[in-house]
Amino acid sequence: SRCPARDYYEKDTRTDESDNGGDATISGKWTLIYTDAPDITSLDPATSRIPLPQGVSWTKLGRIGQECKAPYIKNVIEWLRPDWASNDERLSSNTPPRIFQKVVTSASATPSKPLLVDLKLAGFELESDNNTMDDDSDQGKEDNLLQRIQKQGLFFPTLDIKGPVPLPFGQFEILFLDDELRVIRTS
């Protein structure tokens, strides 16, 4: 039998039978290629059906996907530097080119329903491309934080917030899965 969510079974329900090493699994990184979910389609002002205020956009939508590594599934939204900021040398050198916004869910599945994955909200993560200072050979010369910021731009460490009590977040059913494509129905 197919067990694509076997990595998300409770430890006491895992058996040798559920360890189908040759079967495709949901574990890994996945990129969204199609959705009709309004909460996702409304993120990009260029394609949103929801009327958004007009004006200068401070972000540009990049990749949307999931990172699946038991016991978590992270919904990842990549925000890019907007085109107008990329063309301005004063801004482009001091801002990270990408910021990753992650909604972290704890996921679970059972052998009796191996194609159904339940999700509970576990927390949030935020990280940028430059979440650490670059190692330059002349960094030792710049021991002043202000000088480093002026040279390398602002940075922030990865922000990882997880709550003590997971909240229900929904579920998805795996309709198709191989090593390159995953089709799911959310509810």
Tab-separated table of C-alpha atoms in Angstrom:
chain	number	residue	atom	x	y	z
A	1	SER	CA	0.000	0.000	0.000
A	2	ARG	CA	1.082	3.590	-0.605
A	3	CYS	CA	2.185	5.546	2.458
A	4	PRO	CA	3.382	8.962	1.179
A	5	ALA	CA	2.930	10.640	4.574
A	6	ARG	CA	4.648	7.853	6.543
A	7	ASP	CA	7.174	10.316	8.002
A	8	TYR	CA	4.254	12.005	9.785
A	9	TYR	CA	2.814	8.904	11.486
A	10	GLU	CA	2.865	8.847	15.265
A	11	LYS	CA	5.939	6.916	16.354
A	12	ASP	CA	3.895	4.136	17.970
A	13	THR	CA	1.903	3.527	14.742
A	14	ARG	CA	4.946	3.134	12.480
A	15	THR	CA	5.528	-0.397	11.329
A	16	ASP	CA	7.830	-2.095	8.863
A	17	GLU	CA	4.807	-2.265	6.551
A	18	SER	CA	4.533	1.539	6.513
A	19	ASP	CA	8.222	1.933	5.594
A	20	ASN	CA	7.904	1.727	1.805
A	21	GLY	CA	11.373	3.000	0.956
A	22	GLY	CA	10.717	2.947	-2.802
A	23	ASP	CA	7.453	4.897	-2.705
A	24	ALA	CA	7.366	8.657	-3.201
A	25	THR	CA	6.986	10.679	-0.015
A	26	ILE	CA	5.799	14.208	0.712
A	27	SER	CA	9.064	14.986	2.524
A	28	GLY	CA	11.213	17.583	0.764
A	29	LYS	CA	10.767	21.031	-0.767
A	30	TRP	CA	7.825	21.671	-3.088
A	31	THR	CA	7.067	24.685	-5.295
A	32	LEU	CA	3.465	25.743	-5.875
A	33	ILE	CA	2.630	25.847	-9.584
A	34	TYR	CA	-1.169	26.243	-9.431
A	35	THR	CA	-3.801	27.174	-6.871
A	36	ASP	CA	-7.229	28.740	-6.828
A	37	ALA	CA	-7.087	29.431	-3.087
A	38	PRO	CA	-7.956	33.122	-2.529
A	39	ASP	CA	-5.544	33.451	0.398
A	40	ILE	CA	-2.686	32.647	-2.016
A	41	THR	CA	-3.937	34.254	-5.244
A	42	SER	CA	-4.521	37.561	-3.436
A	43	LEU	CA	-0.843	37.854	-2.441
A	44	ASP	CA	0.292	39.096	-5.862
A	45	PRO	CA	-1.271	42.485	-6.680
A	46	ALA	CA	-0.654	41.855	-10.397
A	47	THR	CA	-2.936	38.789	-10.465
A	48	SER	CA	-5.217	39.333	-7.473
A	49	ARG	CA	-8.978	39.419	-8.033
A	50	ILE	CA	-9.305	41.229	-4.724
A	51	PRO	CA	-9.086	45.015	-5.181
A	52	LEU	CA	-5.946	46.251	-3.455
A	53	PRO	CA	-4.929	49.853	-2.797
A	54	GLN	CA	-2.924	51.244	-5.676
A	55	GLY	CA	0.467	52.791	-5.147
A	56	VAL	CA	4.064	51.799	-4.702
A	57	SER	CA	4.489	48.157	-3.818
A	58	TRP	CA	7.060	47.578	-1.094
A	59	THR	CA	7.485	43.912	-2.000
A	60	LYS	CA	7.311	41.619	-4.973
A	61	LEU	CA	6.001	38.072	-4.693
A	62	GLY	CA	8.538	35.339	-5.406
A	63	ARG	CA	8.255	31.584	-4.962
A	64	ILE	CA	5.492	29.973	-2.924
A	65	GLY	CA	5.986	26.457	-1.674
A	66	GLN	CA	6.306	24.036	1.191
A	67	GLU	CA	9.180	22.556	3.134
A	68	CYS	CA	8.174	19.154	4.494
A	69	LYS	CA	10.450	17.667	7.129
A	70	ALA	CA	8.736	15.713	9.899
A	71	PRO	CA	7.215	16.683	12.220
A	72	TYR	CA	6.682	20.044	10.481
A	73	ILE	CA	5.321	21.333	7.199
A	74	LYS	CA	6.264	24.952	6.518
A	75	ASN	CA	4.279	27.057	4.055
A	76	VAL	CA	6.896	29.351	2.518
A	77	ILE	CA	6.299	32.686	0.809
A	78	GLU	CA	9.325	34.337	-0.747
A	79	TRP	CA	9.161	38.132	-0.939
A	80	LEU	CA	11.571	39.799	-3.375
A	81	ARG	CA	12.925	43.306	-3.492
A	82	PRO	CA	10.590	45.321	-5.750
A	83	ASP	CA	11.887	46.316	-9.186
A	84	TRP	CA	11.967	50.025	-8.341
A	85	ALA	CA	14.267	49.341	-5.350
A	86	SER	CA	16.514	47.026	-7.373
A	87	ASN	CA	17.184	49.853	-9.809
A	88	ASP	CA	18.178	52.278	-7.047
A	89	GLU	CA	21.792	51.649	-5.936
A	90	ARG	CA	21.205	53.393	-2.598
A	91	LEU	CA	18.445	50.887	-1.716
A	92	SER	CA	19.560	47.717	-3.455
A	93	SER	CA	22.871	47.457	-1.634
A	94	ASN	CA	21.278	47.862	1.810
A	95	THR	CA	18.259	45.586	1.623
A	96	PRO	CA	18.162	41.823	1.392
A	97	PRO	CA	17.097	40.604	-2.046
A	98	ARG	CA	14.725	38.042	-0.502
A	99	ILE	CA	12.777	37.538	2.699
A	100	PHE	CA	11.153	34.196	3.500
A	101	GLN	CA	7.924	34.214	5.479
A	102	LYS	CA	7.099	30.754	6.845
A	103	VAL	CA	3.932	29.528	8.501
A	104	VAL	CA	4.981	26.486	10.518
A	105	THR	CA	2.487	23.668	11.026
A	106	SER	CA	2.880	20.411	12.876
A	107	ALA	CA	1.616	17.627	10.657
A	108	SER	CA	0.292	14.157	11.377
A	109	ALA	CA	-1.064	11.223	9.415
A	110	THR	CA	-2.174	7.684	10.198
A	111	PRO	CA	-1.704	4.324	8.465
A	112	SER	CA	-5.498	3.954	8.273
A	113	LYS	CA	-5.708	7.186	6.175
A	114	PRO	CA	-2.251	7.435	4.583
A	115	LEU	CA	-3.285	10.091	2.031
A	116	LEU	CA	-4.758	12.531	4.585
A	117	VAL	CA	-2.472	14.925	6.486
A	118	ASP	CA	-3.796	16.950	9.434
A	119	LEU	CA	-2.167	20.309	10.171
A	120	LYS	CA	-1.962	22.372	13.351
A	121	LEU	CA	-0.513	25.868	13.493
A	122	ALA	CA	2.775	25.655	15.388
A	123	GLY	CA	4.365	29.057	14.745
A	124	PHE	CA	6.051	31.423	12.314
A	125	GLU	CA	9.539	31.945	10.931
A	126	LEU	CA	11.042	34.887	9.121
A	127	GLU	CA	14.467	34.872	7.517
A	128	SER	CA	16.395	36.896	4.970
A	129	ASP	CA	19.177	36.176	2.521
A	130	ASN	CA	21.617	38.042	4.713
A	131	ASN	CA	20.618	36.708	8.112
A	132	THR	CA	24.282	36.684	9.050
A	133	MET	CA	27.022	39.128	8.265
A	134	ASP	CA	29.214	38.169	5.319
A	135	ASP	CA	32.743	37.042	6.141
A	136	ASP	CA	34.945	39.607	4.424
A	137	SER	CA	38.693	39.559	4.789
A	138	ASP	CA	38.610	43.168	5.952
A	139	GLN	CA	35.703	42.703	8.371
A	140	GLY	CA	38.140	42.789	11.307
A	141	LYS	CA	39.016	46.350	10.308
A	142	GLU	CA	35.363	47.325	10.653
A	143	ASP	CA	34.683	46.692	14.305
A	144	ASN	CA	32.120	49.463	14.404
A	145	LEU	CA	28.565	48.089	13.920
A	146	LEU	CA	27.463	51.263	12.111
A	147	GLN	CA	30.276	50.888	9.553
A	148	ARG	CA	29.353	47.228	8.962
A	149	ILE	CA	25.691	48.127	8.442
A	150	GLN	CA	26.645	50.907	6.016
A	151	LYS	CA	28.830	48.488	4.061
A	152	GLN	CA	26.684	45.336	4.128
A	153	GLY	CA	23.195	46.649	4.796
A	154	LEU	CA	20.757	45.886	7.538
A	155	PHE	CA	20.417	42.293	8.616
A	156	PHE	CA	18.302	40.328	11.006
A	157	PRO	CA	18.703	36.850	12.407
A	158	THR	CA	16.186	34.170	11.636
A	159	LEU	CA	13.054	34.812	13.657
A	160	ASP	CA	11.464	31.597	14.888
A	161	ILE	CA	8.293	31.823	16.989
A	162	LYS	CA	6.480	28.680	18.047
A	163	GLY	CA	3.509	28.618	20.398
A	164	PRO	CA	2.981	26.257	23.318
A	165	VAL	CA	-0.430	25.045	22.081
A	166	PRO	CA	-0.859	24.107	18.405
A	167	LEU	CA	-4.104	25.374	16.848
A	168	PRO	CA	-6.071	23.558	14.103
A	169	PHE	CA	-4.935	24.717	10.657
A	170	GLY	CA	-6.752	22.340	8.295
A	171	GLN	CA	-5.768	19.281	6.345
A	172	PHE	CA	-4.898	18.137	2.871
A	173	GLU	CA	-5.499	14.993	0.889
A	174	ILE	CA	-2.821	13.662	-1.437
A	175	LEU	CA	-4.427	13.036	-4.844
A	176	PHE	CA	-1.236	12.318	-6.798
A	177	LEU	CA	2.399	12.024	-5.836
A	178	ASP	CA	5.617	11.053	-7.575
A	179	ASP	CA	9.181	12.294	-7.180
A	180	GLU	CA	8.530	15.530	-9.121
A	181	LEU	CA	4.825	16.389	-8.804
A	182	ARG	CA	2.394	16.487	-5.908
A	183	VAL	CA	-1.336	17.233	-6.274
A	184	ILE	CA	-3.285	17.888	-3.087
A	185	ARG	CA	-6.767	19.065	-2.114
A	186	THR	CA	-6.893	21.308	0.949
A	187	SER	CA	-9.784	21.615	3.349
